[in-house]
Coordinates of C-alpha atoms in Angstrom, one line a residue:
Chain A
M201 CA 4.1 33.4 -25.7
M202 CA 5.5 33.2 -22.3
L203 CA 3.4 36.1 -21.2
T204 CA 0.2 34.6 -22.5
Q205 CA 1.0 31.4 -20.6
I206 CA 1.5 33.4 -17.4
I207 CA -1.7 35.3 -17.9
R208 CA -3.7 32.2 -18.8
K209 CA -2.5 30.4 -15.7
F210 CA -3.1 33.5 -13.6
N211 CA -6.7 33.7 -14.9
L212 CA -7.2 30.0 -14.1
L213 CA -5.9 30.6 -10.6
I214 CA -8.2 33.6 -10.0
L215 CA -11.2 31.8 -11.4
T216 CA -10.6 28.7 -9.2
L217 CA -10.0 30.8 -6.1
F218 CA -13.2 32.7 -6.9
V219 CA -15.2 29.5 -7.2
L220 CA -13.6 28.3 -3.9
S221 CA -14.6 31.5 -2.1
I222 CA -18.2 31.2 -3.4
L223 CA -18.3 27.6 -2.2
S224 CA -17.0 28.5 1.3
F225 CA -19.5 31.3 1.4
L226 CA -22.3 28.9 0.5
L227 CA -21.2 26.7 3.4
V228 CA -22.3 29.3 5.8
Y229 CA -25.8 28.7 4.7
L230 CA -25.4 24.9 4.1
F231 CA -24.2 24.1 7.6
P232 CA -27.0 23.6 10.2
G233 CA -27.7 26.5 12.5
D234 CA -27.9 30.2 12.2
P235 CA -25.9 31.4 9.2
L236 CA -24.7 34.5 11.0
V237 CA -23.3 32.3 13.8
N238 CA -21.7 30.0 11.3
L239 CA -20.1 33.0 9.6
T240 CA -18.7 34.8 12.6
G241 CA -18.3 32.0 15.0
L242 CA -19.7 34.1 17.8
E243 CA -22.2 32.1 19.8
N244 CA -24.7 33.1 22.5
L245 CA -25.2 36.6 21.3
S246 CA -27.7 39.0 22.8
P247 CA -30.4 40.1 20.4
E248 CA -28.9 43.6 20.2
A249 CA -25.5 42.2 19.4
H250 CA -27.0 39.8 16.9
Q251 CA -28.8 42.7 15.2
K252 CA -25.6 44.7 15.0
L253 CA -23.6 41.8 13.6
A254 CA -26.3 41.2 11.0
E255 CA -26.0 44.8 9.9
I256 CA -22.2 44.6 9.8
H257 CA -22.3 41.5 7.6
G258 CA -25.1 42.8 5.4
F259 CA -27.6 40.1 6.3
D260 CA -30.4 42.5 5.6
H261 CA -29.1 43.0 2.0
S262 CA -28.9 40.6 -0.9
Y263 CA -26.7 37.6 -1.0
F264 CA -24.4 39.3 -3.5
Y265 CA -23.7 42.1 -1.1
Q266 CA -23.1 39.6 1.7
Y267 CA -20.7 37.7 -0.5
W268 CA -18.9 41.0 -1.3
L269 CA -18.5 41.8 2.4
Y270 CA -17.4 38.2 3.0
L271 CA -14.7 38.5 0.3
T272 CA -13.4 41.8 1.7
N273 CA -13.3 40.3 5.2
L274 CA -11.4 37.3 3.9
L275 CA -8.8 39.6 2.2
E276 CA -8.4 41.6 5.3
G277 CA -7.7 38.5 7.3
E278 CA -10.9 38.5 9.3
W279 CA -12.0 34.9 9.0
G280 CA -14.2 34.8 12.0
F281 CA -13.8 33.0 15.3
S282 CA -13.5 29.3 16.3
F283 CA -16.4 27.8 18.3
S284 CA -14.2 25.6 20.4
S285 CA -11.3 27.9 21.3
G286 CA -12.8 31.3 20.6
N287 CA -9.6 32.5 18.9
P288 CA -9.5 34.3 15.6
L289 CA -9.4 31.6 12.8
W290 CA -6.8 33.5 10.8
R291 CA -4.3 33.4 13.6
E292 CA -5.0 29.7 14.3
I293 CA -4.5 28.8 10.6
M294 CA -1.3 30.8 10.4
Q295 CA 0.0 28.8 13.3
T296 CA -1.0 25.4 12.1
L297 CA -0.4 25.7 8.3
P298 CA 3.3 26.3 8.5
A299 CA 3.8 23.1 10.6
S300 CA 2.0 21.1 7.9
M301 CA 3.9 22.7 5.1
E302 CA 7.2 22.1 6.9
L303 CA 6.5 18.4 7.3
S304 CA 5.4 18.0 3.7
A305 CA 8.3 19.9 2.4
Y306 CA 10.9 17.8 4.1
A307 CA 9.0 14.6 3.1
L308 CA 8.9 15.8 -0.5
L309 CA 12.6 16.7 -0.4
F310 CA 13.6 13.3 0.9
S311 CA 11.2 11.5 -1.5
L312 CA 12.9 13.3 -4.4
L313 CA 16.4 12.4 -3.1
I314 CA 15.4 8.8 -2.8
G315 CA 12.9 8.3 -5.6
V316 CA 14.7 10.0 -8.5
P317 CA 18.1 8.3 -8.3
F318 CA 16.6 4.9 -7.8
G319 CA 14.2 5.6 -10.6
F320 CA 17.1 6.2 -12.9
I321 CA 18.9 3.1 -11.7
A322 CA 15.9 0.9 -12.3
G323 CA 15.2 2.6 -15.7
F324 CA 18.6 1.9 -17.0
Q325 CA 18.6 -1.7 -15.6
H326 CA 15.2 -2.3 -17.2
Y327 CA 14.0 -5.9 -16.9
K328 CA 17.0 -7.0 -14.8
L329 CA 17.1 -8.2 -11.3
S330 CA 17.8 -4.8 -9.7
D331 CA 14.9 -3.3 -11.6
Y332 CA 12.5 -6.0 -10.4
S333 CA 13.5 -5.8 -6.8
L334 CA 13.2 -2.0 -6.8
L335 CA 9.9 -2.2 -8.5
T336 CA 8.6 -4.8 -5.9
A337 CA 9.8 -2.5 -3.1
S338 CA 7.9 0.4 -4.6
V339 CA 4.7 -1.6 -5.0
V340 CA 4.9 -2.5 -1.4
G341 CA 5.7 1.1 -0.5
Y342 CA 2.7 2.6 -2.1
S343 CA 0.3 -0.1 -1.0
I344 CA 1.0 0.5 2.7
P345 CA -1.7 2.5 4.3
V346 CA 0.1 5.5 5.6
F347 CA -1.6 5.4 9.0
W348 CA -0.7 1.8 9.6
L349 CA 2.9 2.5 8.6
S350 CA 3.1 5.3 11.1
L351 CA 1.7 3.1 13.8
I352 CA 4.3 0.4 13.1
L353 CA 7.1 3.0 13.1
I354 CA 5.8 4.3 16.5
L355 CA 5.6 0.7 17.9
V356 CA 9.1 -0.2 16.7
F357 CA 11.1 2.9 17.0
S358 CA 9.6 4.8 19.9
L359 CA 7.9 2.1 22.1
Q360 CA 10.3 -0.8 21.6
L361 CA 13.6 0.8 20.9
G362 CA 12.9 4.2 22.4
W363 CA 15.0 6.0 19.8
F364 CA 12.5 8.7 18.9
P365 CA 9.8 10.6 20.7
L366 CA 6.2 9.5 20.4
S367 CA 4.4 12.6 19.4
G368 CA 4.5 16.4 19.1
R369 CA 6.9 18.8 17.5
L370 CA 9.3 19.7 20.1
S371 CA 10.2 18.6 23.6
L372 CA 8.2 20.4 26.2
L373 CA 11.4 21.5 27.9
Y374 CA 11.9 24.2 25.2
D375 CA 9.7 27.1 25.0
I376 CA 10.1 28.6 21.5
P377 CA 7.9 31.6 20.9
H378 CA 5.8 31.4 17.7
Q379 CA 7.1 33.7 15.0
T380 CA 7.0 32.2 11.5
G381 CA 5.6 28.8 12.4
F382 CA 8.6 27.0 10.8
I383 CA 10.3 25.4 13.8
F384 CA 13.9 25.7 12.7
I385 CA 13.5 29.4 11.8
D386 CA 11.7 30.0 15.0
I387 CA 14.5 28.3 17.0
F388 CA 17.1 30.3 15.2
L389 CA 15.2 33.6 15.8
S390 CA 14.4 32.9 19.4
D391 CA 16.7 34.0 22.2
V392 CA 16.5 30.9 24.3
E393 CA 19.6 29.1 25.6
F394 CA 20.5 25.7 24.3
K395 CA 19.5 26.5 20.7
N396 CA 21.4 23.4 19.5
D397 CA 19.6 21.1 21.9
A398 CA 16.3 22.5 20.8
A399 CA 17.1 22.0 17.2
K400 CA 18.2 18.5 17.9
S401 CA 15.0 17.8 19.7
A402 CA 13.1 19.2 16.7
V403 CA 15.0 16.9 14.3
Q404 CA 14.2 13.9 16.5
H405 CA 10.5 14.7 16.5
L406 CA 10.6 15.2 12.7
I407 CA 12.2 11.9 11.8
L408 CA 9.3 9.4 12.2
P409 CA 6.5 11.5 10.6
T410 CA 8.8 12.4 7.7
L411 CA 9.9 8.8 7.3
S412 CA 6.3 7.5 7.1
L413 CA 5.4 10.1 4.5
T414 CA 8.6 9.6 2.6
I415 CA 8.2 5.9 2.1
V416 CA 4.8 6.3 0.4
T417 CA 5.8 9.4 -1.8
A418 CA 9.2 8.1 -2.7
S419 CA 7.8 5.0 -4.2
I420 CA 5.4 7.0 -6.4
I421 CA 8.2 9.3 -7.5
F422 CA 10.4 6.3 -8.1
R423 CA 7.8 4.8 -10.4
L424 CA 7.2 8.0 -12.3
T425 CA 10.9 8.4 -12.9
R426 CA 11.4 4.8 -13.9
R427 CA 8.7 4.9 -16.5
S428 CA 9.9 8.2 -17.9
V429 CA 13.5 6.9 -18.2
I430 CA 12.4 3.7 -19.9
D431 CA 10.4 5.6 -22.4
V432 CA 13.2 8.0 -23.1
M433 CA 15.9 5.4 -23.4
S434 CA 13.9 3.4 -26.0
S435 CA 13.3 6.5 -28.1
Q436 CA 15.0 7.0 -31.4
Y437 CA 17.3 9.9 -30.6
I438 CA 19.0 7.8 -28.0
Q439 CA 19.6 5.1 -30.6
T440 CA 20.9 7.8 -32.8
A441 CA 23.3 9.0 -30.1
Y442 CA 24.6 5.5 -29.7
T443 CA 25.2 5.1 -33.5
R444 CA 27.1 8.4 -33.4
G445 CA 29.6 6.5 -31.2
L446 CA 28.9 8.1 -27.8
S447 CA 29.6 6.0 -24.8
G448 CA 26.8 4.8 -22.6
L449 CA 27.6 7.4 -19.9
Q450 CA 27.8 10.2 -22.5
V451 CA 24.4 9.3 -23.9
V452 CA 22.8 9.2 -20.5
M453 CA 24.4 12.5 -19.3
R454 CA 23.8 14.5 -22.5
H455 CA 20.4 13.1 -23.7
G456 CA 18.9 10.8 -21.1
V457 CA 18.8 12.7 -17.8
R458 CA 17.4 16.0 -19.2
N459 CA 14.8 14.4 -21.4
A460 CA 13.6 12.0 -18.8
L461 CA 13.3 14.6 -16.0
L462 CA 11.6 17.4 -18.0
P463 CA 8.2 15.8 -18.5
I464 CA 7.9 14.5 -14.9
I465 CA 8.8 17.7 -13.0
P466 CA 5.2 19.0 -13.0
L467 CA 4.1 15.6 -11.7
F468 CA 6.4 16.0 -8.7
G469 CA 4.7 19.2 -8.0
M470 CA 1.4 17.5 -7.9
Q471 CA 2.7 15.0 -5.4
F472 CA 2.9 17.8 -2.9
A473 CA -0.9 17.8 -2.8
V474 CA -1.0 14.1 -2.1
L475 CA 1.7 14.6 0.4
L476 CA -0.3 17.3 2.2
T477 CA -3.3 14.9 2.5
N478 CA -1.2 12.1 3.8
A479 CA 0.4 14.6 6.2
M480 CA -3.0 15.4 7.6
I481 CA -3.5 11.7 8.6
V482 CA 0.1 11.4 9.9
E483 CA -0.4 14.6 11.9
V484 CA -3.3 13.1 13.8
I485 CA -1.2 10.0 14.7
F486 CA 1.8 11.9 15.8
S487 CA -0.2 14.8 17.4
W488 CA 1.7 17.1 15.1
P489 CA 0.2 20.6 15.6
G490 CA -0.6 21.1 11.9
I491 CA -3.6 22.0 9.8
G492 CA -4.8 18.4 9.3
N493 CA -4.9 17.6 13.0
W494 CA -6.7 21.0 13.6
L495 CA -9.2 20.5 10.8
I496 CA -10.1 16.9 11.8
Q497 CA -10.6 18.1 15.4
A498 CA -12.8 20.8 14.1
I499 CA -14.9 18.2 12.1
F500 CA -15.3 16.2 15.3
Q501 CA -16.4 19.2 17.3
R502 CA -18.7 20.5 14.6
D503 CA -16.8 23.7 14.7
Y504 CA -18.4 25.0 11.5
P505 CA -16.5 28.3 11.1
A506 CA -13.2 26.4 11.6
I507 CA -14.2 23.7 9.0
R508 CA -15.0 26.4 6.5
A509 CA -11.9 28.4 7.1
G510 CA -9.6 25.3 7.2
M511 CA -11.0 23.9 4.0
L512 CA -10.6 27.3 2.3
A513 CA -7.0 27.6 3.5
V514 CA -6.0 24.0 2.5
S515 CA -7.6 24.1 -0.9
T516 CA -6.2 27.5 -1.7
L517 CA -2.8 26.3 -0.8
V518 CA -3.1 23.2 -3.0
I519 CA -4.5 25.2 -6.0
I520 CA -1.8 27.8 -5.8
L521 CA 0.9 25.2 -5.6
T522 CA -0.5 23.2 -8.5
V523 CA -0.8 26.3 -10.7
C524 CA 2.6 27.5 -9.8
T525 CA 4.3 24.1 -10.6
D526 CA 2.3 23.9 -13.8
L527 CA 3.5 27.3 -14.8
L528 CA 7.1 26.6 -13.8
A529 CA 7.0 23.4 -15.9
N530 CA 5.7 25.3 -18.8
L531 CA 8.4 27.9 -18.5
I532 CA 11.2 25.2 -18.3
N533 CA 9.8 23.2 -21.1
P534 CA 7.5 25.1 -23.5
A535 CA 7.0 22.0 -25.7
L536 CA 5.0 20.5 -22.9
S537 CA 1.3 20.7 -23.3
G538 CA -2.0 18.8 -23.1
D539 CA -2.2 15.6 -21.1
R540 CA 0.1 15.6 -18.1
R541 CA -1.5 13.1 -15.7
A542 CA 0.5 10.6 -13.7
Q543 CA 1.5 7.4 -15.4
I544 CA 3.1 5.0 -13.0
Chain B
M127 CA 1.5 -36.7 -46.7
P128 CA 0.0 -35.5 -43.5
K129 CA -3.5 -36.8 -43.3
F130 CA -4.6 -35.4 -40.0
N131 CA -4.0 -31.8 -40.7
I132 CA -7.2 -31.3 -42.8
Y133 CA -8.6 -28.7 -40.4
Q134 CA -6.1 -25.9 -40.8
E135 CA -7.7 -24.1 -38.0
E136 CA -6.4 -20.6 -37.5
I137 CA -7.0 -19.0 -34.2
H138 CA -7.8 -15.3 -34.3
P139 CA -7.7 -14.3 -30.7
S140 CA -9.6 -11.2 -29.7
P141 CA -7.6 -8.3 -28.2
L142 CA -9.0 -9.2 -24.9
M143 CA -7.5 -12.7 -25.2
H144 CA -4.2 -11.2 -26.2
T145 CA -4.2 -9.1 -23.1
W146 CA -5.1 -12.1 -20.9
W147 CA -2.2 -14.1 -22.4
E148 CA 0.2 -11.3 -21.8
F149 CA -1.2 -10.9 -18.2
R150 CA -0.7 -14.7 -17.5
K151 CA 3.0 -14.4 -18.4
S152 CA 3.6 -12.5 -15.2
H153 CA 3.4 -14.9 -12.3
I154 CA 3.3 -12.2 -9.7
A155 CA 0.3 -10.6 -11.4
V156 CA -1.5 -13.9 -11.4
L157 CA -0.7 -14.4 -7.8
G158 CA -2.1 -11.0 -7.1
L159 CA -5.2 -11.9 -9.0
W160 CA -5.6 -15.1 -6.8
I161 CA -5.3 -13.1 -3.6
F162 CA -7.8 -10.5 -4.9
A163 CA -10.1 -13.4 -5.8
F164 CA -9.8 -14.7 -2.3
F165 CA -10.8 -11.3 -0.9
V166 CA -13.8 -11.1 -3.3
F167 CA -14.7 -14.6 -2.1
L168 CA -14.7 -13.3 1.5
V169 CA -16.9 -10.4 0.4
I170 CA -19.5 -12.8 -1.1
F171 CA -19.4 -15.7 1.3
G172 CA -18.0 -14.0 4.4
P173 CA -21.0 -14.7 6.7
L174 CA -20.9 -18.4 5.9
I175 CA -17.2 -18.7 6.9
A176 CA -17.0 -16.5 9.9
P177 CA -17.2 -18.6 13.1
F178 CA -18.8 -15.9 15.3
D179 CA -20.9 -12.9 15.0
P180 CA -18.6 -9.9 14.6
L181 CA -20.4 -7.9 17.2
L182 CA -20.9 -10.8 19.7
Q183 CA -19.0 -10.0 22.9
N184 CA -17.7 -12.9 24.9
P185 CA -17.2 -11.8 28.6
N186 CA -15.1 -14.9 29.3
A187 CA -12.5 -14.2 26.7
F188 CA -11.0 -10.7 26.8
L189 CA -7.9 -10.2 24.8
V190 CA -7.3 -13.9 24.2
K191 CA -4.0 -14.3 22.4
P192 CA -3.9 -15.7 18.8
S193 CA -3.8 -19.5 18.5
W194 CA -0.1 -19.6 17.6
D195 CA 0.7 -18.1 21.0
V196 CA 1.3 -20.5 24.0
S197 CA -1.6 -19.2 25.9
G198 CA -3.9 -18.9 22.9
S199 CA -6.8 -21.2 22.0
I200 CA -7.8 -22.7 18.7
R201 CA -11.4 -21.5 19.5
H202 CA -10.4 -18.0 18.6
L203 CA -7.9 -18.4 15.7
F204 CA -6.7 -14.8 15.7
G205 CA -7.6 -14.1 19.4
T206 CA -10.2 -11.7 20.7
D207 CA -10.2 -7.9 21.2
S208 CA -10.6 -5.9 24.4
I209 CA -14.3 -6.7 24.8
G210 CA -14.1 -10.3 23.7
R211 CA -15.1 -10.2 20.1
D212 CA -13.6 -12.8 17.8
L213 CA -10.9 -11.1 15.7
L214 CA -11.1 -13.6 12.8
S215 CA -14.8 -13.0 12.4
R216 CA -14.3 -9.3 12.6
L217 CA -11.6 -9.4 10.0
I218 CA -13.7 -11.4 7.6
Y219 CA -16.6 -9.0 8.1
G220 CA -14.2 -6.1 7.9
C221 CA -12.9 -7.2 4.5
R222 CA -16.4 -7.7 3.4
L223 CA -17.4 -4.2 4.5
T224 CA -14.2 -2.4 3.3
L225 CA -13.7 -4.1 0.0
G226 CA -17.4 -4.5 -0.8
I227 CA -18.1 -0.8 -0.3
S228 CA -15.0 0.1 -2.3
L229 CA -16.1 -2.1 -5.2
L230 CA -19.6 -0.5 -5.0
L231 CA -18.1 3.0 -5.0
V232 CA -15.8 2.4 -7.9
V233 CA -18.6 1.0 -10.0
L234 CA -20.8 3.9 -9.1
A235 CA -18.1 6.5 -9.8
M236 CA -17.2 4.7 -13.1
L237 CA -20.8 4.8 -14.4
V238 CA -21.2 8.5 -13.6
G239 CA -17.7 9.4 -14.7
V240 CA -17.9 7.6 -18.0
A241 CA -21.3 9.2 -18.7
L242 CA -20.0 12.7 -17.9
G243 CA -16.7 12.1 -19.8
A244 CA -18.6 10.9 -22.9
V245 CA -20.7 14.1 -22.9
A246 CA -17.5 16.2 -22.3
G247 CA -15.7 14.4 -25.1
L248 CA -18.5 14.5 -27.7
T249 CA -19.4 18.1 -27.2
Q250 CA -17.3 21.1 -28.3
G251 CA -17.3 24.8 -27.5
V252 CA -17.9 26.7 -24.3
R253 CA -19.7 24.0 -22.4
S254 CA -16.9 21.6 -22.9
S255 CA -14.2 24.1 -22.2
V256 CA -15.7 25.2 -18.9
L257 CA -16.2 21.6 -17.8
N258 CA -12.6 20.7 -18.8
H259 CA -11.1 23.6 -16.9
L260 CA -13.1 22.9 -13.8
L261 CA -12.2 19.3 -14.0
D262 CA -8.5 19.9 -14.3
S263 CA -8.4 22.0 -11.2
I264 CA -10.4 19.5 -9.3
L265 CA -8.1 16.7 -10.5
A266 CA -5.2 18.4 -8.8
I267 CA -6.8 18.0 -5.4
P268 CA -6.2 14.5 -3.9
T269 CA -9.4 12.4 -3.4
L270 CA -8.9 12.0 0.3
L271 CA -8.8 15.7 0.8
I272 CA -12.1 16.1 -1.2
A273 CA -13.5 13.3 0.8
I274 CA -12.6 15.0 4.1
V275 CA -14.1 18.3 2.9
I276 CA -17.3 16.5 1.9
V277 CA -17.5 14.6 5.2
G278 CA -16.9 17.9 6.9
I279 CA -19.9 19.4 5.2
L280 CA -22.2 16.3 5.4
G281 CA -21.2 15.2 8.9
V282 CA -19.4 12.1 10.2
G283 CA -20.6 8.6 9.2
L284 CA -20.2 5.7 6.9
V285 CA -22.9 6.6 4.4
N286 CA -21.6 10.2 4.2
S287 CA -18.0 9.0 3.7
M288 CA -19.3 6.7 1.0
W289 CA -20.9 9.6 -0.8
A290 CA -17.7 11.7 -0.3
I291 CA -15.4 9.1 -1.8
S292 CA -17.5 8.2 -4.8
L293 CA -17.8 11.9 -5.6
A294 CA -14.1 12.3 -5.2
L295 CA -13.4 9.4 -7.5
I296 CA -15.6 10.6 -10.4
P297 CA -13.2 13.3 -11.9
Q298 CA -10.5 10.8 -12.9
F299 CA -13.0 8.7 -14.8
V300 CA -14.4 11.8 -16.5
H301 CA -10.9 12.9 -17.5
N302 CA -9.8 9.6 -18.9
T303 CA -13.0 8.9 -20.7
R304 CA -12.9 12.4 -22.2
E305 CA -9.3 11.8 -23.4
V306 CA -10.1 8.4 -25.0
V307 CA -13.3 9.7 -26.7
R308 CA -11.3 12.7 -28.1
T309 CA -8.6 10.5 -29.5
E310 CA -10.9 7.8 -30.8
M311 CA -13.2 10.4 -32.5
A312 CA -10.3 11.5 -34.7
K313 CA -9.7 7.9 -36.0
E314 CA -11.0 6.6 -39.3
Y315 CA -13.2 3.8 -38.2
V316 CA -15.3 6.4 -36.3
L317 CA -15.4 8.5 -39.4
A318 CA -16.6 5.5 -41.4
A319 CA -19.4 4.9 -38.9
K320 CA -20.2 8.6 -39.1
L321 CA -20.5 8.4 -42.9
D322 CA -22.8 5.5 -42.4
G323 CA -25.0 8.0 -40.6
A324 CA -24.4 7.0 -37.0
K325 CA -25.5 9.4 -34.3
N326 CA -23.3 10.4 -31.4
T327 CA -24.9 8.0 -28.9
H328 CA -24.6 5.1 -31.4
L329 CA -21.0 6.1 -32.1
F330 CA -20.2 6.0 -28.4
F331 CA -21.9 2.7 -27.5
Y332 CA -20.9 0.7 -30.6
S333 CA -17.6 2.2 -31.7
I334 CA -15.8 3.9 -28.8
L335 CA -17.0 2.0 -25.7
P336 CA -15.7 -1.4 -26.8
N337 CA -12.3 0.2 -27.2
M338 CA -12.5 1.6 -23.7
Y339 CA -13.1 -1.5 -21.6
E340 CA -9.4 -2.2 -20.9
M341 CA -8.7 1.4 -20.0
L342 CA -11.7 1.3 -17.7
V343 CA -10.5 -1.8 -16.0
V344 CA -7.0 -0.4 -15.4
Q345 CA -8.5 2.9 -14.2
G346 CA -10.9 0.9 -12.0
T347 CA -8.1 -1.0 -10.3
M348 CA -6.3 2.3 -9.5
A349 CA -9.6 3.8 -8.2
L350 CA -10.2 0.7 -6.2
S351 CA -6.9 0.9 -4.4
I352 CA -7.5 4.6 -3.7
A353 CA -11.1 3.8 -2.5
I354 CA -9.9 1.1 -0.1
L355 CA -7.2 3.3 1.3
D356 CA -9.6 6.3 1.7
I357 CA -12.4 4.3 3.3
S358 CA -10.1 2.8 5.8
A359 CA -8.3 6.1 6.4
L360 CA -11.6 7.9 7.1
G361 CA -12.6 5.0 9.3
F362 CA -9.3 5.2 11.2
L363 CA -9.7 9.0 11.7
G364 CA -13.2 8.4 13.0
L365 CA -14.8 10.3 10.2
G366 CA -16.2 7.2 8.4
A367 CA -17.6 4.0 9.8
Q368 CA -18.3 4.3 13.5
A369 CA -17.0 2.2 16.3
P370 CA -18.8 -1.1 16.6
A371 CA -18.9 -1.6 12.8
P372 CA -16.3 -4.1 11.7
E373 CA -14.6 -1.8 9.2
L374 CA -10.8 -2.4 8.9
G375 CA -9.8 1.2 9.5
T376 CA -12.2 1.6 12.5
M377 CA -10.9 -1.7 13.9
L378 CA -7.4 -0.4 13.6
S379 CA -8.1 2.7 15.6
E380 CA -10.0 0.6 18.2
G381 CA -7.1 -1.7 18.5
L382 CA -4.8 1.3 19.1
R383 CA -6.1 1.6 22.7
V384 CA -4.8 -1.8 23.6
A385 CA -1.8 -1.8 21.2
Y386 CA 0.8 -2.1 23.9
K387 CA -0.9 -5.2 25.3
S388 CA -2.1 -6.9 22.1
P389 CA 0.0 -5.8 19.1
W390 CA -1.9 -8.2 16.9
S391 CA -5.1 -6.2 17.2
I392 CA -3.5 -3.5 15.1
A393 CA -1.2 -5.8 13.1
L394 CA -4.0 -8.0 11.7
P395 CA -6.5 -5.3 10.3
G396 CA -3.5 -3.3 9.0
S397 CA -2.1 -6.3 7.1
A398 CA -5.5 -7.1 5.8
I399 CA -5.8 -3.6 4.3
F400 CA -2.2 -3.8 3.1
L401 CA -2.7 -7.2 1.4
M402 CA -5.9 -6.0 -0.2
V403 CA -4.4 -2.9 -1.6
L404 CA -1.2 -4.7 -2.6
S405 CA -3.2 -7.4 -4.6
V406 CA -5.2 -4.7 -6.3
N407 CA -2.1 -2.7 -7.3
V408 CA -0.2 -5.8 -8.5
V409 CA -3.2 -6.8 -10.7
G410 CA -3.4 -3.2 -12.0
D411 CA 0.3 -3.2 -12.7
G412 CA 0.1 -6.5 -14.5
L413 CA -2.8 -5.4 -16.6
R414 CA -1.0 -2.2 -17.5
S415 CA 2.2 -3.9 -18.6
A416 CA 0.1 -6.5 -20.4
L417 CA -1.7 -3.8 -22.4
R418 CA 1.6 -2.1 -23.1
N419 CA 3.2 -5.3 -24.4
R420 CA 0.2 -6.1 -26.5
L421 CA 0.1 -2.7 -28.1
Q422 CA 3.8 -2.7 -28.8
R423 CA 3.7 -5.9 -30.7

């Protein structure tokens, strides 16, 4: 049973990735300009070089052959070159993607730490003052446009109060060589002096972007948790537990928490995708060197190979994460099936 | 003997009336509805109210402060921006553009989504299965990400971003319609209609669709808040509406350049977006709990 689940999810993953790769291959032809230039990102070629490249990429063969070559190139990490910087796209993506993932991961962590406990409080205090005030706060939280929120935070905390830096990921004083792309691991691995100061600077740069992402996501997670807790606490087995003479705390600990959390864990996983998108906007505002900032710059500059590669990378990441959380949720709770969309 | 009570009129309110009564019980939701109605009023009658042309530049009034400031003037209620355009007029036109387009997109996405969802729900077999699986994987991707992808392909611009967002909104409508059609098809009143010889199209329009209106309205409010946020986010990033157009997100990013001198030029468009989304969300919340209360009784 479990094995079939894994195989089914794996099939879905492969199928979706296959469709994505076909789409990204089609983009080479859909974008304006020479398909070969769009594919490789090499501009201003001499006719001989152009001829040679066309042979390498199978442009004198059928589309299927071209796609096959494209796919093998993708798997080998040869994603072409960027128009604007001329660097290999694979390397650029590997530098920017970890930064975005890092930001989103911290924001998700804090959102869970804030959203879930408050969701439980509000769920248990259903229709009381604390529930209503928390609910109001959460409606405000997820109605705020994330770009406006970041601007306000910048205006208040970095321009007025001067507590936190305005933009970037690390103070320019520290030169941390790029290794994994995750700033704290890089600082730890590097052999610069003042490791502690560098880490402190990294934390200071992280706080504002993480905060603006956290406020939005935490309110969504809060609402998911609250609804689930309310539904569980009004169900019959909770009533039964009360009639068996268990105290309120015992009922909650033995029956409430587990049953309320199980159905919403996969929804938390889905929030990561939303978070990544919001992170793309926040990155632009805070000049965070992540994939969103990079992709939007690429769209501005009509850097077609970069747009193609960036989209493929982001959507692949999102799909893999979604399928994995889905699978994980199925393994934890096999009873779960069918409709699992967000109900807030 | 009571004489006047000859008409023992019994009221049989429709489900819609019930929902409305439940909705009215929540004062916050009604307030949200009023605010939303105000914005819709701006969308329709904006040009009649706005004191100036939103693109008219007044070279004598750069960065005039709002009227509540000591150095402000009542001529420009919310002040002017860096090239002397009246902010109040721009805000009114901005609400008109942002909310109007979002409403349009949601209606468009709803029509297409419901049509596709009905087809997906009424058919069985391979066709339905393929459609469903593809849909489920698309649903996992946030709308803004899809919109950015589509804008990346089509190119920057307001019309392109409109296409992108309406395309990105469609999957949720398809999904929900499909679910509703599936569950309703298993119910007995549909079976009765089937036994009367109703075809699939007849079944959908006369039996299932009347039971879907409320779900569609709730789903529509959610889609509307997403659409407003996405349109303004794309405008803010410079991928959507372009600079002189009075779109709220675009105005916000324009105001950014003079933010240190005139904080109100980013405060006002931002709070307009915020208030708009807030009212839509409050109305949506109120509707959802009204529906829940009605069904629980």
